[in-house]
Tab-separated table of C-alpha atoms and ligand atoms in Angstrom:
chain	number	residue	atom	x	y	z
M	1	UNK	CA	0.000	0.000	0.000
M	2	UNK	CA	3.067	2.215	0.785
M	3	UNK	CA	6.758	2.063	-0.275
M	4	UNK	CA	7.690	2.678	3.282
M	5	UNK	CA	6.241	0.323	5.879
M	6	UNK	CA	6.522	2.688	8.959
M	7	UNK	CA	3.792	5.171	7.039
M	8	UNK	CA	0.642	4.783	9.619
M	9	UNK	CA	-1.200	7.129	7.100
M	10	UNK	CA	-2.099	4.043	4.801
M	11	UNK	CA	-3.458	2.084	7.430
M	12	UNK	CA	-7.123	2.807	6.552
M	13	UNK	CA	-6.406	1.483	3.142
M	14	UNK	CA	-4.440	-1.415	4.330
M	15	UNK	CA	-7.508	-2.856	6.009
M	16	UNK	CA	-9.608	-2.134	3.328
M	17	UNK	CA	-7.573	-4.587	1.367
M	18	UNK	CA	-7.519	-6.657	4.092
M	19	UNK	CA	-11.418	-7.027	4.517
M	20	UNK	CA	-11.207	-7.364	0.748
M	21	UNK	CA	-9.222	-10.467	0.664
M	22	UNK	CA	-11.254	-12.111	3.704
M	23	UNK	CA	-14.164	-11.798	2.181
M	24	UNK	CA	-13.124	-13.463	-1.624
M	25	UNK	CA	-11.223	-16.178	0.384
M	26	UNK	CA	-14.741	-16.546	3.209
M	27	UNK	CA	-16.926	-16.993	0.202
M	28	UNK	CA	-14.932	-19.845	-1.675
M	29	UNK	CA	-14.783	-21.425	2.246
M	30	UNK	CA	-11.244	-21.082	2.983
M	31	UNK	CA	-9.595	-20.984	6.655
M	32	UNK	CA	-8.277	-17.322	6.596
M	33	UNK	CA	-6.072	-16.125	9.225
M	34	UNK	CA	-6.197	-12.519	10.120
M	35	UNK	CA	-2.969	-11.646	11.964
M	36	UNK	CA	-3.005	-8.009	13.190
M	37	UNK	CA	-3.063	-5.896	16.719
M	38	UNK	CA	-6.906	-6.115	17.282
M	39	UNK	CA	-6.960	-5.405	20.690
M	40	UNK	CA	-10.263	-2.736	20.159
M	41	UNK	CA	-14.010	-4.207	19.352
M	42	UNK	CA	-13.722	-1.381	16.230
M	43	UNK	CA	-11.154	-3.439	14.569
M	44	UNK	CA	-12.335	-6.970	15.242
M	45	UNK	CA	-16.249	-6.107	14.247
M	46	UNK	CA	-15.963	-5.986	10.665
M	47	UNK	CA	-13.888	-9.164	10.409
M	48	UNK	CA	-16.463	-10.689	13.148
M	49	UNK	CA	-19.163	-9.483	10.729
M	50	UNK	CA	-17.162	-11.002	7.284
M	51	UNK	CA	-17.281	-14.415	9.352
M	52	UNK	CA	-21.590	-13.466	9.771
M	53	UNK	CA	-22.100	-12.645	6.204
M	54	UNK	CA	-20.378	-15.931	4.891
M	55	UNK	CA	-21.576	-18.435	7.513
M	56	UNK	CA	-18.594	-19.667	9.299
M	57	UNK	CA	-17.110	-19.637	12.667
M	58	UNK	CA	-14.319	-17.190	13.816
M	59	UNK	CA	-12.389	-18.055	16.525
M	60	UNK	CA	-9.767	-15.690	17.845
M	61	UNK	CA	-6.614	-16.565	19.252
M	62	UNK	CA	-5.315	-13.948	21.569
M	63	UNK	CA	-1.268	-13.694	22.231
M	64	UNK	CA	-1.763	-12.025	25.868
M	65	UNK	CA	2.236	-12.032	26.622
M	66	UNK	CA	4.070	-10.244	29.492
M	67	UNK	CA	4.622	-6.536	28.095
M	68	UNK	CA	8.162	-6.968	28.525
M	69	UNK	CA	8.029	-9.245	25.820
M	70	UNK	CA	6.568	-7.257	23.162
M	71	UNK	CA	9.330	-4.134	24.043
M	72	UNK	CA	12.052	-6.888	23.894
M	73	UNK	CA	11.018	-7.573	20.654
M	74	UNK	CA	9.910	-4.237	18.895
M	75	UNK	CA	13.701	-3.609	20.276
M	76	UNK	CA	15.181	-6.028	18.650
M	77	UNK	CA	13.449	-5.277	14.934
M	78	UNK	CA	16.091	-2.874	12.948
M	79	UNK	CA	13.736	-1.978	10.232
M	80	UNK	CA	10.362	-1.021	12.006
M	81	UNK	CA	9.422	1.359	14.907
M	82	UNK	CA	6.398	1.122	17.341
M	83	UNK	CA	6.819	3.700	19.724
M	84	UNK	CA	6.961	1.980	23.821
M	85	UNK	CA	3.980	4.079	24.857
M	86	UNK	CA	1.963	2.535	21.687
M	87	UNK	CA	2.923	-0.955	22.855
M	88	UNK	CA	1.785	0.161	26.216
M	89	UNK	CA	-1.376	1.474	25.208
M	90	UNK	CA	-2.210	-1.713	23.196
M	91	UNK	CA	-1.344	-3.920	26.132
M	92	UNK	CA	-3.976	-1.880	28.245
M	93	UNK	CA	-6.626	-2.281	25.362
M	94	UNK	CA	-6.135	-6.313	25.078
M	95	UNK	CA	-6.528	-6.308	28.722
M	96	UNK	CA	-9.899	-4.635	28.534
M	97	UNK	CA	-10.948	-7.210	25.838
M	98	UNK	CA	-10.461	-10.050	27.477
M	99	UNK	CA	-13.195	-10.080	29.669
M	100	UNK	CA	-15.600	-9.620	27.386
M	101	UNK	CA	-14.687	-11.517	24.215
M	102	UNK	CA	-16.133	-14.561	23.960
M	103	UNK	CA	-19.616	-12.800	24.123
M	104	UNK	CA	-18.406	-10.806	20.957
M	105	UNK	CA	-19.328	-13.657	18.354
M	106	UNK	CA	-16.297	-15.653	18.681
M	107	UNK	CA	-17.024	-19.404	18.362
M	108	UNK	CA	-13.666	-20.008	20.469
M	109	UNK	CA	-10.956	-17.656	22.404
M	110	UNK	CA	-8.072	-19.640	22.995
M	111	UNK	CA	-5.621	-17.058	24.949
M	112	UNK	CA	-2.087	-17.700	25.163
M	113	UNK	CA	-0.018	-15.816	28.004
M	114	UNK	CA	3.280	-16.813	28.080
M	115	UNK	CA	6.170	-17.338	25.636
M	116	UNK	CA	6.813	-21.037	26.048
M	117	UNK	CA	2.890	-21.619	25.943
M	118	UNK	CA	3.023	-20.212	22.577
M	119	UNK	CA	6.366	-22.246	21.563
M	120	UNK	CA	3.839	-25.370	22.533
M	121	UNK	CA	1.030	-24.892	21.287
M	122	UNK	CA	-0.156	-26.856	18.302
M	123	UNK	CA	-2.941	-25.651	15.472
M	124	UNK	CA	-5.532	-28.910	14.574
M	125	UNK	CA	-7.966	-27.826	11.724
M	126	UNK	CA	-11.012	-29.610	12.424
M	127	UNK	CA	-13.783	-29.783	9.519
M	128	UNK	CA	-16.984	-28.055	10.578
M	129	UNK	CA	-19.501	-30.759	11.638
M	130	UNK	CA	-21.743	-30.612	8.980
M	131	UNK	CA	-18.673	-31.587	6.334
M	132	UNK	CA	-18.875	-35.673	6.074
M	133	UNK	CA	-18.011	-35.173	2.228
M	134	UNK	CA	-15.238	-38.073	3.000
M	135	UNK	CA	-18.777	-40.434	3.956
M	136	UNK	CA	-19.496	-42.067	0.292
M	137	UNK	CA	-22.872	-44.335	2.186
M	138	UNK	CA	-24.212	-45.629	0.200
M	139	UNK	CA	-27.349	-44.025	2.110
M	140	UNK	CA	-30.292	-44.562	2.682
M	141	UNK	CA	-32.517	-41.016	3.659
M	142	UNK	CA	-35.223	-41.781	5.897
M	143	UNK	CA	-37.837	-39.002	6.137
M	144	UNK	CA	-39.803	-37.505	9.116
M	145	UNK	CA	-40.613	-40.369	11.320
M	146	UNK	CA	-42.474	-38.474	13.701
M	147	UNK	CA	-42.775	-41.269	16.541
M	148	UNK	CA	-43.827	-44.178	14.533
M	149	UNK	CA	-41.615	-46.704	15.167
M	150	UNK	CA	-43.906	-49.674	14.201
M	151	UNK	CA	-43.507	-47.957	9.975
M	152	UNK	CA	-39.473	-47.037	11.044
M	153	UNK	CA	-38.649	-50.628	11.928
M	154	UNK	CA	-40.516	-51.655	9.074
M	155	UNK	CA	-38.931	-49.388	6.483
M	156	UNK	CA	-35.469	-50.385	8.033
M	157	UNK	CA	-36.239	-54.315	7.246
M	158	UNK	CA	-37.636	-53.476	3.694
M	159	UNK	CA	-34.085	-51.616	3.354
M	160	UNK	CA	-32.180	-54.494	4.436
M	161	UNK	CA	-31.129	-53.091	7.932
M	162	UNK	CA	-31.758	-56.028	10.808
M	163	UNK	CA	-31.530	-55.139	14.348
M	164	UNK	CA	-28.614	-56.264	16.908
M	165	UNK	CA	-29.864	-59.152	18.439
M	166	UNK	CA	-29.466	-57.896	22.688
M	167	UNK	CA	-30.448	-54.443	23.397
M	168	UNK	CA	-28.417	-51.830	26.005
M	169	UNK	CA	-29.498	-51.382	29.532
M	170	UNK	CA	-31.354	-48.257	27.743
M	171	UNK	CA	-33.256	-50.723	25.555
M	172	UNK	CA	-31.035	-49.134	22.839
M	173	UNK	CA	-29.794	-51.412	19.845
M	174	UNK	CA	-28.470	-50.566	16.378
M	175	UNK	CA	-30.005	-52.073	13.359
M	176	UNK	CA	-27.001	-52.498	10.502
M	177	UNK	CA	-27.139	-53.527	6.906
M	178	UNK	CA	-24.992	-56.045	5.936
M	179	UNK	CA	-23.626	-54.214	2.706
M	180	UNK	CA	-22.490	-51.247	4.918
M	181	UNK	CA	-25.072	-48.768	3.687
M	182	UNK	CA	-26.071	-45.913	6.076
M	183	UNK	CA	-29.215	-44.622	6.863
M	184	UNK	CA	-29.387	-40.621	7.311
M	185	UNK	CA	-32.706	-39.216	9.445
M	186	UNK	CA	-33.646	-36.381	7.603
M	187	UNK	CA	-34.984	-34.985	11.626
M	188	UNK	CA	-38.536	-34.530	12.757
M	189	UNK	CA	-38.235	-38.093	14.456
M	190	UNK	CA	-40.138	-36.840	17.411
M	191	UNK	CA	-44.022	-36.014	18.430
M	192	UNK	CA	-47.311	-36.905	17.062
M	193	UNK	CA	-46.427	-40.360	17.107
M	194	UNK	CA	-47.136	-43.503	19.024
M	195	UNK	CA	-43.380	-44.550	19.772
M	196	UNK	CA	-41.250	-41.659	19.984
M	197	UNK	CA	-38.534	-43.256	22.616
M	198	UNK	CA	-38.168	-46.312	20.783
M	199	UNK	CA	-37.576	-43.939	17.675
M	200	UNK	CA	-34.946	-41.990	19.279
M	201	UNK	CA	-33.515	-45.582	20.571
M	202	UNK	CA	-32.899	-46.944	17.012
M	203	UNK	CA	-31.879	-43.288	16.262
M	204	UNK	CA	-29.080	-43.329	19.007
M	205	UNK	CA	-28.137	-46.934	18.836
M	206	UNK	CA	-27.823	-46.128	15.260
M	207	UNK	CA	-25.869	-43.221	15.234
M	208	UNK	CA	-23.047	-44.511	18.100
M	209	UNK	CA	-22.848	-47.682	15.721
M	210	UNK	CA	-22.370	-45.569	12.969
M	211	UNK	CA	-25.091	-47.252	10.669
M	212	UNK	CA	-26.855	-43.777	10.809
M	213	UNK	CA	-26.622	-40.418	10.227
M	214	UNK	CA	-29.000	-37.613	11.815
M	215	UNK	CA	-30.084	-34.089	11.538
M	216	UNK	CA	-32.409	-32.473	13.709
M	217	UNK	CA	-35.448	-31.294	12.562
M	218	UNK	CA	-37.762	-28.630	14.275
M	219	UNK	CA	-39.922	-31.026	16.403
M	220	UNK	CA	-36.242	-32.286	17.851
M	221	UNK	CA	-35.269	-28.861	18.577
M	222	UNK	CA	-38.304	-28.024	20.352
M	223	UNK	CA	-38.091	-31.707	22.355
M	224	UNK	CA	-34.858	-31.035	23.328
M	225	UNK	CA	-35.574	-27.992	24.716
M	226	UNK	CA	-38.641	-29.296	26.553
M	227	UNK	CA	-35.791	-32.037	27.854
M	228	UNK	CA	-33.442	-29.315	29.319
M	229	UNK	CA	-36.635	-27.815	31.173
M	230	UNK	CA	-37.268	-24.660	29.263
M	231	UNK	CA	-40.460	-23.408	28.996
M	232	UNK	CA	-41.958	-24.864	25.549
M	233	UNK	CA	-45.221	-25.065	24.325
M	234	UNK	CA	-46.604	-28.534	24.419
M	235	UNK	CA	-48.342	-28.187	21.569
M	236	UNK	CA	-47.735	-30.118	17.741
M	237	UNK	CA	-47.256	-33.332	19.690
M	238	UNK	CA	-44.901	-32.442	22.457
M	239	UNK	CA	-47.277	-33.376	24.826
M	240	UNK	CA	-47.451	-36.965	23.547
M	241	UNK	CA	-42.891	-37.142	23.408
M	242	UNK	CA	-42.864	-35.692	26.876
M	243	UNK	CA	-45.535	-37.760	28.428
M	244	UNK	CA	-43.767	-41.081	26.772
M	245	UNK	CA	-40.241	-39.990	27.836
M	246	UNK	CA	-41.435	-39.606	31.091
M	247	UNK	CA	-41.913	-43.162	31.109
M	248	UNK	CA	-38.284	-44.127	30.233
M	249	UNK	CA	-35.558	-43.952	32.746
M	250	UNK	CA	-33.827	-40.376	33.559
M	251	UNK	CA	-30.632	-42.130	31.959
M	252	UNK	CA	-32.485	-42.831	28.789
M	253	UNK	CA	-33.463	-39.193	29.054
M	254	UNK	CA	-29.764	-37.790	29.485
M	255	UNK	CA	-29.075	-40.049	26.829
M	256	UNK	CA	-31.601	-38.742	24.420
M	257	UNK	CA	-31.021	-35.163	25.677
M	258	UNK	CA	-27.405	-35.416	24.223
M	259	UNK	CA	-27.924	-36.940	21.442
M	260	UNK	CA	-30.365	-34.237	20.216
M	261	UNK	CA	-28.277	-31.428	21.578
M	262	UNK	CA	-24.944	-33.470	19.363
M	263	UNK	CA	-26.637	-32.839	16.215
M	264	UNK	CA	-25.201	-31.076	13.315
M	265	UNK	CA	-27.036	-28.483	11.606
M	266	UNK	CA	-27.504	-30.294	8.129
M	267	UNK	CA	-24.853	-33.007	6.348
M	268	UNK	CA	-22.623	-32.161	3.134
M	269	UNK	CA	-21.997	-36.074	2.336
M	270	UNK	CA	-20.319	-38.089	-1.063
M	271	UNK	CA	-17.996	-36.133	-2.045
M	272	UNK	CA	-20.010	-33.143	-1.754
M	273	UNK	CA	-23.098	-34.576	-4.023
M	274	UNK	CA	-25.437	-34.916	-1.475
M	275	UNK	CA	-26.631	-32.961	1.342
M	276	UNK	CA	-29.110	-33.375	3.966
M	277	UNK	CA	-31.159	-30.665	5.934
M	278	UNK	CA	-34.557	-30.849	7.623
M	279	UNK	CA	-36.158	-28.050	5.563
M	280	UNK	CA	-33.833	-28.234	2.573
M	281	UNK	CA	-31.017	-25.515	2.006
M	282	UNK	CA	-29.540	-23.213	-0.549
M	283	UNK	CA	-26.181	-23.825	-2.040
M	284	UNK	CA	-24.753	-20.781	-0.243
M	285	UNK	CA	-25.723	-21.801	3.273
M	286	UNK	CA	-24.100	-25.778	2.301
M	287	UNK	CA	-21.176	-26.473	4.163
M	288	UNK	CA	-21.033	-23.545	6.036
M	289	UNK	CA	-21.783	-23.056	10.481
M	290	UNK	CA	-24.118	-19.957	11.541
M	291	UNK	CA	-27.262	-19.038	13.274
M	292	UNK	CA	-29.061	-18.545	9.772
M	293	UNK	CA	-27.788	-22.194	8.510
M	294	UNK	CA	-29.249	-23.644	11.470
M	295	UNK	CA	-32.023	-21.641	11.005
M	296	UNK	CA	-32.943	-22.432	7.264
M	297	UNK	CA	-32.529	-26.089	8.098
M	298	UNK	CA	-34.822	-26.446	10.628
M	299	UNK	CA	-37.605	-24.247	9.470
M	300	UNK	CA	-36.814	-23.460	5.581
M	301	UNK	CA	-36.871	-19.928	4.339
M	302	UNK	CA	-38.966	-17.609	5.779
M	303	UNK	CA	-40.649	-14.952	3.751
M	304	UNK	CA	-42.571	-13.092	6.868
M	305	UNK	CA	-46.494	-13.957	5.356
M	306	UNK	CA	-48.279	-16.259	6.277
M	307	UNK	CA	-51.081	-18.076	4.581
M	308	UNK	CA	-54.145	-19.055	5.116
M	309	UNK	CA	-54.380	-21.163	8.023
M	310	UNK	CA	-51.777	-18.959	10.144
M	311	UNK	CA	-48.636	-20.486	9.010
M	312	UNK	CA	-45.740	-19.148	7.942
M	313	UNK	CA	-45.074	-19.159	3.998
M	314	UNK	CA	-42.021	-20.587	3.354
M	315	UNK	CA	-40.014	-18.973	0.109
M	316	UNK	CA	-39.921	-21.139	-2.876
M	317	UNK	CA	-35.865	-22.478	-2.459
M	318	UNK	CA	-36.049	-25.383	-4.033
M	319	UNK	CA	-37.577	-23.758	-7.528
M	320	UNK	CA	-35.038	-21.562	-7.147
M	321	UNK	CA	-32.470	-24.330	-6.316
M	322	UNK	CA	-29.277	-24.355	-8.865
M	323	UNK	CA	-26.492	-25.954	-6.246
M	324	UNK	CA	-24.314	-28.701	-7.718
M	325	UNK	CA	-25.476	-31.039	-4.605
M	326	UNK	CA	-28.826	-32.831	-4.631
M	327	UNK	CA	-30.497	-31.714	-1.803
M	328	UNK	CA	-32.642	-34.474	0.410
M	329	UNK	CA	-35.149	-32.834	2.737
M	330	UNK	CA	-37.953	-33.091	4.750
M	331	UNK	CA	-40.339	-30.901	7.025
M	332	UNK	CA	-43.236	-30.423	4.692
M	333	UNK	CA	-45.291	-33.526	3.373
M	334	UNK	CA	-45.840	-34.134	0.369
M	335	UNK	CA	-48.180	-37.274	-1.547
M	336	UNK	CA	-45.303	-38.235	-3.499
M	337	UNK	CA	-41.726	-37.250	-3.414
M	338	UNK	CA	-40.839	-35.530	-6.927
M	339	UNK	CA	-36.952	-34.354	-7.982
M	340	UNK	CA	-37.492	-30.456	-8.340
M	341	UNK	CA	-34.153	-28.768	-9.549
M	342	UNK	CA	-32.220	-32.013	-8.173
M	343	UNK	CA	-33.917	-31.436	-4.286
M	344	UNK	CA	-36.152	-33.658	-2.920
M	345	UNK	CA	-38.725	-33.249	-0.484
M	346	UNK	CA	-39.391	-37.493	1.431
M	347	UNK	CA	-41.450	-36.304	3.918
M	348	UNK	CA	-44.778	-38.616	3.156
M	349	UNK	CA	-46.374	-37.634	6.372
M	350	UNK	CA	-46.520	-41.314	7.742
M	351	UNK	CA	-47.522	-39.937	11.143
M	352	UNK	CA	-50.772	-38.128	9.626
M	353	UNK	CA	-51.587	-41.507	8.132
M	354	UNK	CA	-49.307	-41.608	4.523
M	355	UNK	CA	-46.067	-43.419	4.381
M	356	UNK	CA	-42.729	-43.440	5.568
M	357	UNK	CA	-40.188	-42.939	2.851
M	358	UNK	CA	-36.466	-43.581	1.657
M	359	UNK	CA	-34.367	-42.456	-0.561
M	360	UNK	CA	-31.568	-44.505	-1.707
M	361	UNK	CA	-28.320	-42.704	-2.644
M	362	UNK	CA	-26.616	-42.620	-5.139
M	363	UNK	CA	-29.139	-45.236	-6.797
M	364	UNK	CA	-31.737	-42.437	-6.395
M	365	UNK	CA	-34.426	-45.265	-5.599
M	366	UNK	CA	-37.557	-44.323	-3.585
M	367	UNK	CA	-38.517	-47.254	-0.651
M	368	UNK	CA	-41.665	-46.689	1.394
M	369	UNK	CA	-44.110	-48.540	3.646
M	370	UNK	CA	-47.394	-47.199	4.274
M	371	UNK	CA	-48.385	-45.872	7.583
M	372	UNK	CA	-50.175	-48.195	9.964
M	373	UNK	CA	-52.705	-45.574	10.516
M	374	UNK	CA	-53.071	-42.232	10.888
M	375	UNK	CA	-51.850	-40.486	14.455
M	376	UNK	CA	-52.715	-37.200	13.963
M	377	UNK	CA	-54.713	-34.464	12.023
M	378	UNK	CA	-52.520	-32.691	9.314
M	379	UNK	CA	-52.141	-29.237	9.969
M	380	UNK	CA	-52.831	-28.141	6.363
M	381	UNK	CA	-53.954	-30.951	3.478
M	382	UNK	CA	-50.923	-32.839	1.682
M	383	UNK	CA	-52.806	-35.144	-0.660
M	384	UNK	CA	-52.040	-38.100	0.942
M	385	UNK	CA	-51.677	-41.265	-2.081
M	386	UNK	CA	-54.786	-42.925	-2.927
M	387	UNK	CA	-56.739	-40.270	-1.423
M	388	UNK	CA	-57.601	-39.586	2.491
M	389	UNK	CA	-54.608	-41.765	3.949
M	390	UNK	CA	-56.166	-44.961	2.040
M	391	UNK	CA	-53.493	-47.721	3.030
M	392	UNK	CA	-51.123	-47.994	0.087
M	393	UNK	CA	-50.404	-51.776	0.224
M	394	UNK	CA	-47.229	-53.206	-0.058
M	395	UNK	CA	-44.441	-51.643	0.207
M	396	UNK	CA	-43.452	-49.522	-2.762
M	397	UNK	CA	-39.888	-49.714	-3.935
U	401	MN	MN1	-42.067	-32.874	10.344
């Protein structure tokens, strides 16, 4: 920016640049490393809100060393010049920071105070959570179960899966396919339903085996926060979840609780060809960790109207949709999945008397089983098949 590196006057346009060249290298998902003397919330809020704007975590890592240290080492630098005082008066500013950083947006503050701390300390890059693009299944995406575990264990056999043959002391088993294929819960497991522990139970046992994936859905969120004790509406079929749980053991509860509050946003799987989410998502938000990923996943995009039974119009993403993953969703049912733009709605509202329904990736095969019967009143019409949640048969594969 300057031939002369001492020359404080170009500093304004220095971290222009800089914000410049975070935010190309944010957008195309790359670990950038800011290294500068942000010791005042002014100069770490726009590269806190770069981090916002493309969905990933910032963490900071604060070099909190003796002040002796830095005036050692500004002394011992021939060809720049910090004034003392200035190294003074940003030693007093990181103090006053420190207290308070973690609540600035930071996913992480790791603070290092001493010289040999720093000489030891090692950097691990750890993949966000959602990023399983190294998992190549082959999958099997189960839509919203919604408590029905009868039409889960069911669907599982139909797929292949068998169950272990002894359960935990949590009545928890896995179910495994013997040709290694995975089966990813595309959330909503919970309410409404007849069976919802023994859902989560294949869910967990599952999951720790490593035959499953899951996402949460919205009716997981909301259980889980019924499960910590927060003050949730029972309504939607909470009532039902809690008054089941409540029957299982408190260990089966912590158990449950943790697996819920474990889950990942949404799943970027196969090389980055598939991804999972609840409520669908947009190529931008893929991949990526914030508040508004979570957010679309669970509830899908919200436009602000709503229609006419009181609920909230969801935009039209998936019409929209030109991502190079296929997108596997659930959250709304529908009478019969249909590709749209390569997404793919398998919610077949089994719970409300339809089917339950799996895709098979990367064969792109639909499986279903119909629903016993129906547990509960949609909330808005869906079509069931065959008209008014007629039983569809056999299984359709
Ligand atoms: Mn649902």
């Amino acid at each position: 920016m300057s031939n002369d590196p001492n020359d404080q006057a170009c500093t304004p346009d220095a971290f222009a640049l800089l914000h410049h060249v975070v935010g190309v290298r944010l957008a195309r998902g790359l670990l950038t490393v800011v290294d500068a003397t942000n010791v005042q919330p002014e100069a770490r809020r726009p590269l806190l809100a770069l981090a916002r704007r493309h969905h990933l975590p910032a963490v900071a890592v604060v070099f909190d060393l003796p002040e002796q240290v830095s005036h050692a080492r500004n002394a011992g630098r021939p060809d720049r010049y910090v004034a003392p005082r200035a190294i003074h008066h940003q030693h007093a500013l990181l103090g006053r920071s420190l207290p308070g950083l973690a609540r600035e947006g930071f996913r992480a503050v790791h603070v290092l105070h001493a010289e040999e701390e720093v000489a030891g300390a090692t950097i691990v890059r750890a993949p966000l959570p959602c990023n399983r693009a190294g998992d190549h299944g082959p999958f099997d995406a189960v839509g919203d179960v919604h408590g029905c575990a009868d039409e889960l264990e069911a669907l599982l056999a139909v797929l292949g899966y068998a169950p272990d043959a002894a359960a935990d002391a949590d009545g928890v088993r896995a179910w495994r396919h013997p040709e290694g294929r995975q089966a990813v819960f595309v959330g909503d497991l919970v309410d409404r339903g007849p069976r919802t522990p023994d859902v989560l139970r294949i869910a967990i046992g599952m999951t720790e085996a490593g035959t499953a994936l899951a996402v949460p859905g919205n009716h997981d969120v909301r259980l889980l926060k019924a499960l910590r004790g927060q003050l949730v509406h029972r309504t939607h079929g909470l009532a039902q979840s809690m008054e089941q749980l409540d029957a299982t053991t408190p260990a089966f509860r912590a158990r449950a609780t943790a697996f819920l509050d474990g889950l990942a946003s949404h799943y970027v799987l196969d090389g980055g060809r598939l991804v999972v989410a609840h409520a669908g998502l947009t190529a931008e938000l893929q991949g990526r960790d914030s508040g508004a990923v979570r957010a679309f996943a669970l509830y899908g995009e919200a436009t602000g109207e709503r229609d006419e039974f009181g609920l909230p119009v969801r935009g039209a993403w998936a019409a929209d949709y030109r991502g190079r993953a296929a997108v596997v969703y659930g959250h709304t049912p529908v009478a019969d999945p249909a590709w749209v733009h390569d997404t793919l709605d398998v919610d077949t509202g089994c719970v409300f008397g339809g089917r339950l329904t799996a895709l098979r990736w990367p064969e792109r095969g639909l499986v279903s089983v119909p629903a016993l019967r129906p547990y509960a009143e949609p909330r808005r019409a869906f079509l069931p098949a065959a008209g008014g949640g007629a039983p569809d048969g056999p299984p359709t594969v």
